[in-house]
Coordinates of N, CA and C in Angstrom, one line a residue:
M1 N 163.6 111.1 -142.7 CA 163.2 112.5 -142.5 C 161.8 112.4 -142.3
V2 N 161.6 113.2 -140.8 CA 160.1 112.8 -140.4 C 159.7 113.9 -139.9
V3 N 158.3 114.1 -139.7 CA 157.8 115.3 -139.0 C 156.9 114.6 -138.3
S4 N 156.7 115.0 -136.9 CA 156.2 114.6 -135.7 C 154.9 115.0 -135.6
D5 N 154.4 116.7 -136.2 CA 153.4 116.9 -136.3 C 153.1 117.6 -137.2
P6 N 152.0 117.9 -137.9 CA 151.2 118.3 -139.3 C 151.8 119.8 -138.9
Q7 N 151.2 120.5 -137.6 CA 151.5 121.7 -137.5 C 152.4 122.3 -138.0
Y8 N 153.9 121.5 -138.1 CA 155.2 121.8 -138.2 C 155.5 122.6 -139.6
G9 N 154.7 122.0 -140.6 CA 154.6 122.1 -142.0 C 156.2 122.0 -142.6
M10 N 155.9 122.7 -143.9 CA 157.3 122.9 -144.5 C 158.6 123.4 -144.2
G11 N 158.3 123.7 -143.0 CA 159.5 124.6 -142.6 C 159.9 124.1 -141.4
K12 N 159.7 123.2 -140.6 CA 160.5 123.0 -139.9 C 160.5 121.1 -139.5
V13 N 161.3 120.1 -140.1 CA 161.2 119.2 -140.6 C 162.5 118.4 -139.3
G14 N 161.6 117.8 -138.5 CA 162.8 116.9 -137.8 C 163.1 115.9 -138.4
I15 N 164.6 115.1 -138.3 CA 164.9 113.7 -138.9 C 164.7 113.1 -137.6
I16 N 164.0 111.8 -137.6 CA 164.2 110.6 -136.9 C 164.5 109.7 -137.8
H17 N 165.8 109.4 -136.6 CA 166.3 107.8 -137.6 C 165.9 106.7 -137.3
N18 N 165.8 106.6 -136.1 CA 165.2 104.7 -135.6 C 163.6 105.2 -135.0
P19 N 162.4 105.7 -135.6 CA 161.3 106.4 -134.3 C 160.6 104.7 -133.8
T20 N 160.6 104.9 -132.6 CA 160.2 103.5 -132.3 C 158.8 103.1 -132.2
E21 N 157.9 104.3 -132.9 CA 156.5 103.9 -132.8 C 156.4 104.5 -134.1
L22 N 155.2 104.4 -135.3 CA 154.6 105.1 -136.2 C 153.3 105.6 -136.1
A23 N 153.0 106.8 -135.5 CA 152.0 107.4 -135.3 C 151.3 108.1 -135.8
K24 N 149.9 108.8 -135.9 CA 149.3 109.7 -136.9 C 150.0 110.9 -136.9
G25 N 150.0 111.9 -138.1 CA 150.6 112.9 -138.0 C 152.2 112.7 -138.1
M26 N 152.6 111.9 -138.2 CA 153.7 111.9 -138.7 C 154.3 112.4 -140.2
M27 N 154.9 112.8 -140.6 CA 155.3 112.8 -142.0 C 156.5 112.8 -142.7
F28 N 156.7 112.7 -144.1 CA 157.9 111.6 -144.7 C 157.9 112.4 -146.1
D29 N 159.0 113.2 -146.1 CA 159.6 113.8 -147.3 C 159.3 112.9 -148.8
S30 N 159.1 112.0 -148.7 CA 158.4 111.2 -149.8 C 158.1 109.7 -149.4
K31 N 157.5 108.9 -150.6 CA 156.6 107.5 -150.7 C 158.1 106.3 -150.1
D32 N 158.9 106.8 -150.3 CA 160.0 106.0 -150.6 C 160.4 106.1 -149.2
K33 N 161.0 107.6 -148.3 CA 161.1 107.5 -147.1 C 160.2 106.8 -145.9
L34 N 158.8 107.4 -146.6 CA 158.0 106.3 -145.4 C 158.3 105.1 -145.7
M35 N 158.6 104.4 -146.4 CA 158.6 102.9 -146.4 C 159.7 102.8 -146.3
S36 N 160.9 103.1 -146.1 CA 161.8 102.7 -145.7 C 161.8 103.0 -144.0
V37 N 161.3 103.8 -143.6 CA 161.2 104.0 -142.5 C 160.2 103.0 -141.8
V38 N 159.2 102.7 -142.2 CA 157.9 101.6 -141.9 C 158.6 100.5 -141.7
K39 N 159.7 99.9 -142.3 CA 160.3 98.8 -142.8 C 161.4 98.2 -141.8
A40 N 162.2 99.3 -141.3 CA 163.1 99.7 -140.5 C 162.2 99.5 -138.9
V41 N 161.2 99.9 -138.9 CA 161.3 99.9 -137.5 C 160.5 98.4 -137.2
H42 N 160.1 97.9 -138.4 CA 159.4 96.2 -138.4 C 160.5 95.3 -138.3
I43 N 161.4 95.8 -139.3 CA 162.8 94.5 -139.0 C 163.0 94.6 -137.7
A44 N 163.9 96.2 -137.0 CA 164.2 96.1 -135.7 C 163.3 95.1 -135.0
N45 N 162.1 95.2 -135.1 CA 160.6 94.4 -134.0 C 160.6 93.2 -134.3
H46 N 161.4 92.9 -135.3 CA 160.9 91.7 -135.8 C 159.7 90.7 -135.8
Q47 N 158.7 92.1 -136.7 CA 157.6 92.1 -136.9 C 157.4 92.1 -138.7
E48 N 156.6 91.5 -139.0 CA 156.3 91.8 -140.8 C 155.0 92.0 -141.0
I49 N 155.4 93.0 -142.6 CA 154.5 94.0 -143.1 C 153.4 93.2 -144.1
K50 N 152.6 93.5 -144.4 CA 152.2 93.5 -145.8 C 150.9 94.7 -146.5
V51 N 151.4 95.0 -147.8 CA 151.1 95.8 -148.4 C 149.5 95.7 -148.6
V52 N 148.5 96.5 -148.2 CA 147.2 96.4 -148.6 C 146.9 97.3 -149.6
K53 N 147.7 98.3 -150.1 CA 147.0 99.4 -151.2 C 148.7 100.2 -151.7
S54 N 149.1 100.5 -152.9 CA 150.0 101.3 -153.0 C 149.4 102.0 -154.3
D55 N 149.1 103.0 -154.3 CA 149.8 103.7 -155.8 C 150.2 105.4 -155.1
S56 N 150.1 106.2 -156.1 CA 150.6 107.4 -155.9 C 150.4 108.4 -155.3
V57 N 149.0 108.3 -154.9 CA 149.4 109.0 -153.5 C 148.6 108.4 -152.0
T58 N 148.7 107.3 -152.1 CA 148.3 106.5 -150.9 C 149.1 105.1 -150.6
W59 N 149.4 104.8 -149.5 CA 150.4 103.6 -149.0 C 150.0 102.9 -147.9
E60 N 149.4 101.9 -148.0 CA 148.2 101.4 -146.6 C 149.0 100.0 -146.7
V61 N 149.8 99.3 -145.3 CA 150.0 98.3 -144.9 C 149.7 98.0 -143.4
A62 N 149.1 96.1 -143.3 CA 148.9 95.4 -142.4 C 149.6 94.3 -141.8
C63 N 150.0 94.2 -141.0 CA 150.2 93.0 -140.6 C 150.5 91.8 -140.9
K64 N 151.3 91.1 -140.9 CA 151.2 89.8 -141.9 C 150.4 89.0 -141.6
Q65 N 149.9 88.8 -139.4 CA 149.6 88.1 -139.3 C 148.0 88.5 -139.0
D66 N 147.8 90.0 -139.7 CA 146.0 89.7 -139.3 C 145.0 88.5 -139.3
D67 N 145.5 87.8 -140.3 CA 144.7 86.4 -140.2 C 144.6 85.7 -138.6
K68 N 145.5 86.2 -137.7 CA 145.5 85.6 -136.9 C 144.3 86.5 -135.3
G69 N 144.4 87.7 -135.9 CA 143.6 88.2 -134.8 C 144.7 89.8 -134.5
C70 N 145.9 90.0 -135.4 CA 146.7 91.0 -135.1 C 145.4 92.7 -136.0
Q71 N 145.5 93.4 -135.3 CA 144.9 94.3 -136.2 C 144.9 95.7 -136.3
W72 N 147.1 95.6 -135.8 CA 147.9 96.6 -136.9 C 147.7 96.8 -137.9
R73 N 147.7 98.3 -138.0 CA 147.3 98.9 -139.5 C 147.4 100.4 -139.8
L74 N 148.6 100.2 -141.2 CA 148.6 102.1 -140.7 C 148.4 102.3 -142.1
R75 N 148.3 103.8 -142.5 CA 147.6 104.1 -143.6 C 147.8 105.4 -144.2
A76 N 148.9 106.2 -144.9 CA 149.4 107.0 -145.3 C 149.0 107.6 -146.8
R77 N 149.0 108.8 -147.0 CA 148.6 109.8 -148.1 C 149.5 110.7 -148.7
K78 N 149.5 111.3 -149.5 CA 150.4 112.2 -150.0 C 149.5 113.6 -149.3
R79 N 150.4 114.6 -149.2 CA 149.2 115.7 -148.8 C 149.4 116.6 -149.9
K80 N 148.5 117.3 -150.1 CA 147.6 118.3 -151.4 C 148.8 119.1 -151.5
Y81 N 149.0 118.9 -153.1 CA 150.1 119.8 -153.4 C 151.4 120.1 -152.6
Q82 N 151.9 118.9 -152.3 CA 153.1 118.8 -151.8 C 153.7 117.4 -151.8
T83 N 154.8 117.2 -151.7 CA 155.5 115.8 -151.5 C 155.6 115.1 -150.2
F84 N 155.2 115.9 -149.4 CA 155.2 115.2 -147.8 C 154.1 113.5 -148.0
F85 N 154.1 112.9 -147.5 CA 153.7 111.3 -147.0 C 153.3 111.4 -146.0
E86 N 152.1 111.7 -145.8 CA 151.6 111.2 -144.0 C 150.8 110.9 -143.7
I87 N 151.0 110.2 -142.7 CA 150.3 109.0 -141.4 C 149.1 110.0 -140.8
I88 N 148.1 109.1 -141.8 CA 146.2 109.5 -141.4 C 145.7 108.6 -140.8
Y89 N 146.9 107.4 -140.6 CA 146.0 106.2 -139.5 C 146.8 105.4 -139.4
A90 N 146.5 105.5 -138.3 CA 148.0 104.3 -137.5 C 147.6 103.7 -135.8
K91 N 147.3 102.1 -136.2 CA 146.4 101.5 -135.2 C 147.1 100.4 -134.7
S92 N 147.8 100.6 -133.1 CA 149.2 100.3 -132.6 C 148.9 99.9 -131.4
P93 N 149.7 99.3 -131.2 CA 150.8 98.6 -131.2 C 150.2 97.2 -132.0
H94 N 151.3 96.3 -132.2 CA 151.0 94.9 -132.8 C 150.7 94.3 -131.6
T95 N 149.3 93.4 -131.6 CA 149.1 92.3 -131.1 C 149.7 90.6 -130.8
C96 N 150.2 91.1 -132.0 CA 150.7 89.3 -132.8 C 151.8 88.9 -132.0
F97 N 152.1 87.7 -132.0 CA 153.6 87.3 -130.8 C 154.4 86.7 -131.3
N98 N 155.7 86.9 -132.0 CA 156.8 86.5 -132.5 C 157.7 85.1 -131.6
Q99 N 157.0 83.9 -131.5 CA 157.4 83.3 -130.6 C 159.5 82.9 -130.7
A100 N 159.9 83.2 -131.8 CA 161.5 82.9 -131.7 C 162.0 84.1 -133.2
I101 N 163.0 84.4 -133.1 CA 163.5 86.0 -133.3 C 164.0 85.2 -135.1
S102 N 163.5 85.3 -136.1 CA 164.2 84.6 -136.9 C 165.1 85.5 -137.7
Q103 N 166.2 84.9 -138.7 CA 166.8 85.6 -139.1 C 167.3 86.2 -140.5
D104 N 165.7 85.8 -140.9 CA 165.2 85.4 -141.8 C 164.3 86.6 -142.1
H105 N 164.1 87.8 -142.9 CA 162.8 88.8 -142.9 C 162.1 89.3 -144.2
R106 N 161.0 89.1 -144.5 CA 160.2 89.3 -145.7 C 160.6 90.4 -146.0
N107 N 160.3 91.5 -145.1 CA 160.5 92.8 -145.7 C 161.4 93.6 -145.8
L108 N 163.1 92.5 -145.8 CA 164.4 93.3 -145.8 C 164.4 92.7 -147.5
N109 N 164.7 93.4 -148.5 CA 164.8 93.5 -149.5 C 166.4 94.1 -150.1
F110 N 166.7 93.9 -150.6 CA 168.1 94.6 -152.0 C 167.8 95.8 -151.8
S111 N 166.7 96.6 -151.6 CA 166.9 98.0 -151.9 C 166.8 99.0 -150.4
H112 N 166.5 97.8 -149.8 CA 166.4 98.5 -148.1 C 168.1 98.3 -147.3
I113 N 168.8 97.1 -148.0 CA 170.3 96.9 -147.3 C 170.9 98.1 -148.9
A114 N 170.5 98.8 -149.6 CA 171.3 99.3 -150.3 C 171.5 100.7 -150.0
E115 N 170.4 101.3 -149.3 CA 170.1 102.7 -148.7 C 171.0 102.7 -147.6
I116 N 170.5 101.3 -146.5 CA 171.6 101.6 -145.6 C 172.9 101.5 -145.4
I117 N 173.4 100.4 -146.8 CA 175.1 100.9 -147.4 C 175.1 102.6 -147.9
S118 N 174.4 102.7 -148.7 CA 174.3 104.3 -149.2 C 174.3 105.1 -148.3
N119 N 173.6 105.1 -147.4 CA 173.8 106.3 -145.7 C 174.4 106.3 -145.4
I120 N 175.7 105.0 -145.5 CA 177.2 105.1 -144.8 C 178.0 105.8 -145.3
I121 N 178.5 104.9 -146.8 CA 179.4 105.7 -147.3 C 178.9 107.5 -147.7
D122 N 177.8 107.9 -147.7 CA 177.7 109.6 -147.6 C 178.3 110.0 -146.4
V123 N 178.1 109.1 -145.2 CA 179.0 110.0 -143.7 C 180.0 110.1 -144.0
D124 N 180.6 108.4 -144.2 CA 182.0 108.2 -144.6 C 182.5 107.5 -145.4
L125 N 183.1 108.2 -146.6 CA 183.6 108.1 -148.1 C 184.5 107.2 -147.4
I126 N 185.5 106.6 -146.7 CA 186.5 105.9 -146.7 C 185.9 104.4 -145.6
V127 N 184.7 104.5 -145.4 CA 184.6 103.3 -144.3 C 184.7 102.0 -144.5
S128 N 185.5 101.0 -143.6 CA 186.2 100.0 -143.6 C 185.1 98.9 -144.7
E129 N 185.7 98.2 -145.2 CA 184.9 96.6 -145.6 C 184.1 96.0 -144.6
K130 N 185.1 96.1 -143.3 CA 184.8 95.0 -142.2 C 183.4 95.8 -141.1
V131 N 183.3 97.3 -141.0 CA 182.2 97.8 -140.9 C 180.8 97.8 -142.3
L132 N 180.8 98.1 -143.4 CA 179.9 97.5 -143.9 C 179.7 95.8 -144.0
M133 N 180.2 94.9 -143.9 CA 179.9 94.1 -143.5 C 179.2 93.7 -142.1
A134 N 179.6 94.3 -141.3 CA 178.9 93.9 -139.8 C 177.9 94.8 -139.9
T135 N 177.7 95.8 -140.7 CA 176.5 96.9 -140.6 C 175.0 96.0 -141.3
V136 N 175.8 95.1 -142.4 CA 174.8 94.4 -143.0 C 174.4 93.3 -142.9
G137 N 175.2 92.8 -141.9 CA 174.9 90.9 -140.7 C 174.1 91.2 -140.2
K138 N 173.3 93.1 -139.1 CA 172.9 93.2 -137.8 C 171.9 93.4 -138.6
E139 N 171.5 93.2 -140.0 CA 170.0 93.9 -140.4 C 169.4 92.9 -140.8
N140 N 169.7 91.3 -139.9 CA 168.9 90.0 -140.8 C 169.1 89.8 -142.1
I141 N 170.0 89.9 -142.5 CA 169.5 88.9 -144.2 C 169.1 88.2 -143.9
N142 N 169.0 87.3 -145.5 CA 168.0 86.0 -145.2 C 169.4 84.9 -144.8
H143 N 168.9 84.1 -143.6 CA 170.2 83.1 -142.9 C 170.5 82.4 -144.2
G144 N 172.0 82.4 -144.5 CA 172.8 81.5 -145.1 C 172.8 81.8 -146.6
T145 N 173.0 83.1 -146.2 CA 173.3 83.9 -147.2 C 174.5 84.0 -147.2
C146 N 175.3 83.6 -148.1 CA 177.3 84.2 -148.3 C 177.6 85.5 -149.2
V147 N 178.1 86.8 -148.6 CA 178.5 87.2 -149.3 C 180.3 87.7 -149.3
D148 N 180.5 88.1 -150.0 CA 182.6 88.6 -149.6 C 182.4 89.6 -150.8
W149 N 183.5 90.7 -149.8 CA 183.4 92.1 -150.6 C 184.8 92.2 -150.7
Y150 N 185.4 92.7 -151.9 CA 186.5 92.9 -151.7 C 186.8 94.8 -152.5
F151 N 188.0 95.0 -151.6 CA 188.3 96.9 -151.6 C 189.6 96.8 -152.5
K152 N 189.5 98.1 -153.0 CA 191.2 98.3 -153.7 C 191.3 98.9 -152.1
E153 N 192.4 98.9 -152.7 CA 193.3 99.9 -151.3 C 193.9 101.2 -151.8
Y154 N 193.3 102.1 -151.0 CA 193.4 103.9 -151.5 C 194.6 104.6 -151.4
D155 N 194.8 104.7 -152.1 CA 196.2 105.8 -152.3 C 196.1 106.9 -150.9
L156 N 196.5 107.1 -150.1 CA 196.5 108.0 -149.1 C 196.9 109.8 -149.9
R157 N 198.1 109.1 -151.2 CA 198.6 110.4 -151.7 C 197.5 111.3 -152.4
K158 N 196.5 111.0 -153.0 CA 195.4 111.3 -153.8 C 194.3 111.6 -152.8
P159 N 193.5 112.9 -153.8 CA 192.6 113.4 -153.3 C 191.2 112.5 -153.0
I160 N 190.5 112.4 -151.7 CA 189.8 111.3 -151.3 C 188.6 111.2 -152.1
L161 N 188.5 112.4 -153.2 CA 187.3 112.2 -154.3 C 187.7 111.5 -155.6
E162 N 189.1 111.5 -155.6 CA 189.7 110.4 -156.9 C 189.6 108.9 -156.2
V163 N 189.5 108.4 -155.1 CA 189.1 107.0 -154.5 C 188.1 106.5 -155.3
A164 N 188.9 105.1 -155.2 CA 187.7 104.2 -155.7 C 187.5 103.4 -154.9
R165 N 186.5 102.9 -154.1 CA 187.3 101.8 -152.9 C 186.3 100.3 -153.9
F166 N 185.2 100.2 -153.7 CA 184.5 99.4 -154.2 C 185.6 98.7 -155.4
K167 N 185.7 97.2 -155.4 CA 186.5 96.2 -156.5 C 185.5 94.8 -156.9
R168 N 185.1 94.3 -155.7 CA 184.7 93.3 -156.2 C 183.3 92.7 -154.9
V169 N 182.1 92.2 -155.5 CA 181.3 91.6 -154.5 C 180.8 90.0 -155.1
F170 N 181.1 89.0 -153.8 CA 180.7 87.9 -154.3 C 179.1 87.6 -153.4
W171 N 178.3 86.8 -154.4 CA 177.4 86.0 -153.3 C 176.6 84.9 -153.6
T172 N 175.7 84.5 -152.8 CA 174.9 83.4 -153.2 C 174.2 82.8 -152.0
F173 N 173.3 82.1 -152.5 CA 172.1 81.8 -151.4 C 171.7 80.3 -150.7
K174 N 171.3 80.1 -149.7 CA 171.7 78.9 -149.2 C 170.7 78.1 -150.3
P175 N 169.4 78.3 -150.5 CA 168.7 77.3 -151.3 C 169.4 76.9 -152.6
Y176 N 170.1 77.6 -153.0 CA 171.4 77.4 -154.1 C 172.5 76.4 -153.9
I177 N 172.8 76.6 -152.3 CA 174.0 75.9 -152.1 C 173.4 74.3 -151.5
D178 N 172.0 74.2 -151.0 CA 171.6 72.9 -150.7 C 171.2 72.3 -151.7
A179 N 171.0 73.2 -153.0 CA 170.4 72.6 -154.1 C 171.3 71.9 -154.9
F180 N 173.0 72.8 -154.6 CA 173.9 72.5 -155.9 C 174.1 70.9 -155.7
V181 N 174.1 70.0 -154.4 CA 175.2 69.0 -154.4 C 173.9 67.8 -155.2
H182 N 172.3 68.3 -155.8 CA 171.5 67.3 -156.3 C 171.7 67.5 -157.6
C183 N 172.6 68.3 -158.2 CA 173.1 68.9 -159.6 C 173.4 67.8 -160.6
I184 N 173.6 67.9 -161.6 CA 174.9 67.6 -162.3 C 176.0 67.8 -161.6
P185 N 177.2 67.4 -161.9 CA 178.4 68.1 -161.1 C 179.2 68.7 -162.6
V186 N 178.3 69.6 -163.1 CA 179.2 70.3 -164.4 C 179.1 71.5 -163.9
L187 N 180.1 72.5 -164.1 CA 180.0 73.9 -163.8 C 180.1 75.1 -165.0
Q188 N 179.0 75.6 -165.4 CA 179.2 76.2 -166.2 C 179.4 77.6 -166.0
I189 N 180.1 78.5 -166.5 CA 180.7 79.8 -166.2 C 180.8 80.6 -167.2
D190 N 180.2 81.8 -166.9 CA 180.3 82.7 -167.4 C 180.3 84.2 -167.6
G191 N 180.5 85.3 -168.2 CA 180.3 87.0 -167.7 C 179.9 87.8 -168.8
T192 N 179.0 88.6 -168.4 CA 178.6 89.3 -168.9 C 178.8 91.4 -168.2
H193 N 179.3 92.1 -169.5 CA 179.4 93.4 -169.6 C 178.2 94.4 -168.8
L194 N 178.2 94.9 -167.9 CA 177.3 95.4 -167.2 C 177.6 97.1 -167.7
Y195 N 176.8 97.7 -168.3 CA 176.4 98.9 -169.4 C 175.9 100.4 -168.7
G196 N 175.3 100.3 -167.6 CA 174.9 101.1 -166.8 C 176.1 102.0 -166.2
K197 N 175.9 102.8 -164.7 CA 176.7 104.2 -164.8 C 177.7 103.4 -164.4
Y198 N 178.0 102.7 -163.7 CA 179.1 101.8 -163.0 C 180.3 100.7 -163.5
G199 N 179.4 100.6 -164.6 CA 180.1 99.6 -165.4 C 180.6 97.9 -164.9
G200 N 181.5 97.5 -165.2 CA 182.0 96.1 -164.5 C 181.0 95.5 -165.3
V201 N 181.9 93.7 -164.5 CA 181.3 92.7 -165.3 C 180.4 91.7 -164.3
L202 N 179.1 91.3 -164.8 CA 178.6 90.4 -163.9 C 179.2 88.8 -164.3
L203 N 179.8 88.1 -163.0 CA 179.9 86.8 -163.0 C 178.9 86.3 -162.5
T204 N 179.0 85.0 -163.6 CA 177.6 83.3 -162.9 C 178.1 82.3 -163.0
A205 N 177.8 81.5 -162.4 CA 178.3 80.4 -162.0 C 176.6 79.5 -162.3
T206 N 176.2 78.5 -163.0 CA 175.6 77.7 -163.3 C 175.6 75.9 -163.8
V207 N 174.2 75.5 -162.7 CA 174.4 73.8 -163.0 C 173.2 73.8 -163.3
V208 N 173.3 72.1 -163.9 CA 171.7 72.0 -164.7 C 171.3 70.9 -163.3
D209 N 169.7 70.9 -163.3 CA 169.5 69.9 -162.2 C 168.7 68.8 -162.9
G210 N 168.5 67.9 -162.1 CA 167.8 66.4 -162.5 C 166.7 66.6 -163.6
F211 N 165.9 67.7 -163.6 CA 164.9 67.7 -164.5 C 165.6 68.7 -165.7
H212 N 167.2 68.6 -166.1 CA 167.9 69.6 -167.1 C 167.0 70.9 -167.3
H213 N 166.8 71.7 -166.0 CA 167.1 73.2 -165.7 C 167.7 73.7 -165.1
L214 N 168.3 75.3 -165.8 CA 169.0 76.1 -165.7 C 169.3 76.1 -163.9
L215 N 170.3 76.3 -163.2 CA 169.8 76.7 -161.7 C 171.4 77.7 -161.1
P216 N 171.2 78.9 -161.3 CA 172.4 79.3 -161.4 C 172.8 79.7 -159.9
V217 N 174.1 79.1 -159.6 CA 174.3 79.2 -157.8 C 175.3 80.1 -157.2
A218 N 175.6 81.3 -158.0 CA 176.9 82.0 -157.7 C 176.5 83.2 -158.1
F219 N 177.3 84.5 -158.1 CA 177.4 85.3 -159.0 C 178.5 86.4 -158.0
A220 N 178.9 87.4 -159.0 CA 179.3 88.5 -158.4 C 179.6 89.3 -159.6
I221 N 179.9 90.2 -159.2 CA 180.1 91.7 -159.8 C 181.8 91.9 -159.7
V222 N 182.5 92.3 -160.9 CA 183.8 92.5 -160.8 C 184.3 93.6 -161.7
E223 N 185.6 94.2 -161.7 CA 186.2 95.1 -162.4 C 186.0 94.6 -163.8
G224 N 186.6 93.4 -164.1 CA 186.5 92.9 -165.8 C 187.0 91.3 -165.4
E225 N 187.2 91.3 -167.0 CA 187.1 89.5 -167.0 C 188.8 89.4 -167.4
T226 N 189.6 89.2 -165.5 CA 190.5 89.2 -166.1 C 190.8 87.7 -165.0
I227 N 192.0 87.4 -165.2 CA 192.1 86.5 -164.7 C 192.7 86.4 -163.1
A228 N 192.8 87.4 -162.6 CA 192.7 87.6 -161.1 C 190.9 87.3 -160.7
S229 N 190.4 88.4 -161.5 CA 188.9 88.2 -161.3 C 187.8 87.1 -161.2
W230 N 188.8 86.0 -162.0 CA 187.8 84.9 -162.4 C 188.9 83.9 -161.4
T231 N 189.6 83.9 -160.7 CA 190.2 83.2 -160.0 C 189.7 83.4 -158.4
W232 N 189.5 85.0 -158.3 CA 188.9 85.3 -157.1 C 187.3 84.7 -156.8
F233 N 186.3 84.6 -158.2 CA 185.1 84.3 -158.6 C 185.3 83.0 -158.3
M234 N 185.8 82.1 -158.6 CA 186.0 80.7 -158.4 C 186.6 80.2 -157.3
E235 N 187.3 80.9 -156.5 CA 188.0 80.7 -155.5 C 186.8 80.5 -154.1
R236 N 185.7 81.4 -154.7 CA 184.5 81.3 -153.4 C 183.8 80.4 -154.0
V237 N 183.2 79.8 -155.3 CA 182.3 79.5 -155.5 C 182.9 77.8 -155.2
R238 N 183.9 77.4 -154.8 CA 184.9 76.3 -154.3 C 184.4 76.5 -153.0
K239 N 184.5 77.5 -152.3 CA 184.3 77.4 -150.8 C 183.4 77.6 -150.0
M240 N 182.3 78.1 -151.1 CA 181.4 78.5 -150.4 C 180.1 77.6 -150.9
V241 N 180.2 77.0 -152.0 CA 179.1 76.1 -152.9 C 179.6 74.8 -153.1
A242 N 180.4 74.7 -153.9 CA 180.7 73.4 -153.8 C 181.7 72.8 -152.8
L243 N 182.0 73.0 -151.9 CA 182.4 72.7 -151.1 C 181.9 71.5 -150.4

């Protein structure tokens, strides 16, 4: 939620999903929303930023290539007696130039991806697995990362609020895949119960490298330690890591 002009105040808050520019006077209903929008703009434009200052009332960022002459900088502060964060300084546009569009973005982290998925599910509770995977893929996740999802088949005879769609997710990262071939060829697997709001079990596959250090190579969150879930996990370890 963004206000493009501070004179609008609390009463008229405009919604801007993907602003093309970040300008002085824009206001956001929280610091998290401010950070999310700024990151989304830079991810879309294939530019990277770094945090200069961050506390409860101030958030200041600069271009990651400021050492190469780019003077882009943004500063926002929390409005007094309110929860809104307002951009009080914005020097734009970026003067740096990206010679190539990378599939890896430093500012794209798990919380940003989770927010994207959460927003989609809020709009459509029965969004398909393919739509979610395609959307996450468009966000330039780390190059070489492998993710596989599995959803329950929902029963159309039941009320939609009783439908539990998510069942399993598997993931591994390219550096782990590349390192696996240089490790001792013995795979250690384990599972641990998750006691948070949603429960489930975290499965892991670990190997030992040449220095006798443990290296985790694959992870999954599943509904429980069953033959079906372990088989699903190991099939993906074999296909994506140990191939």
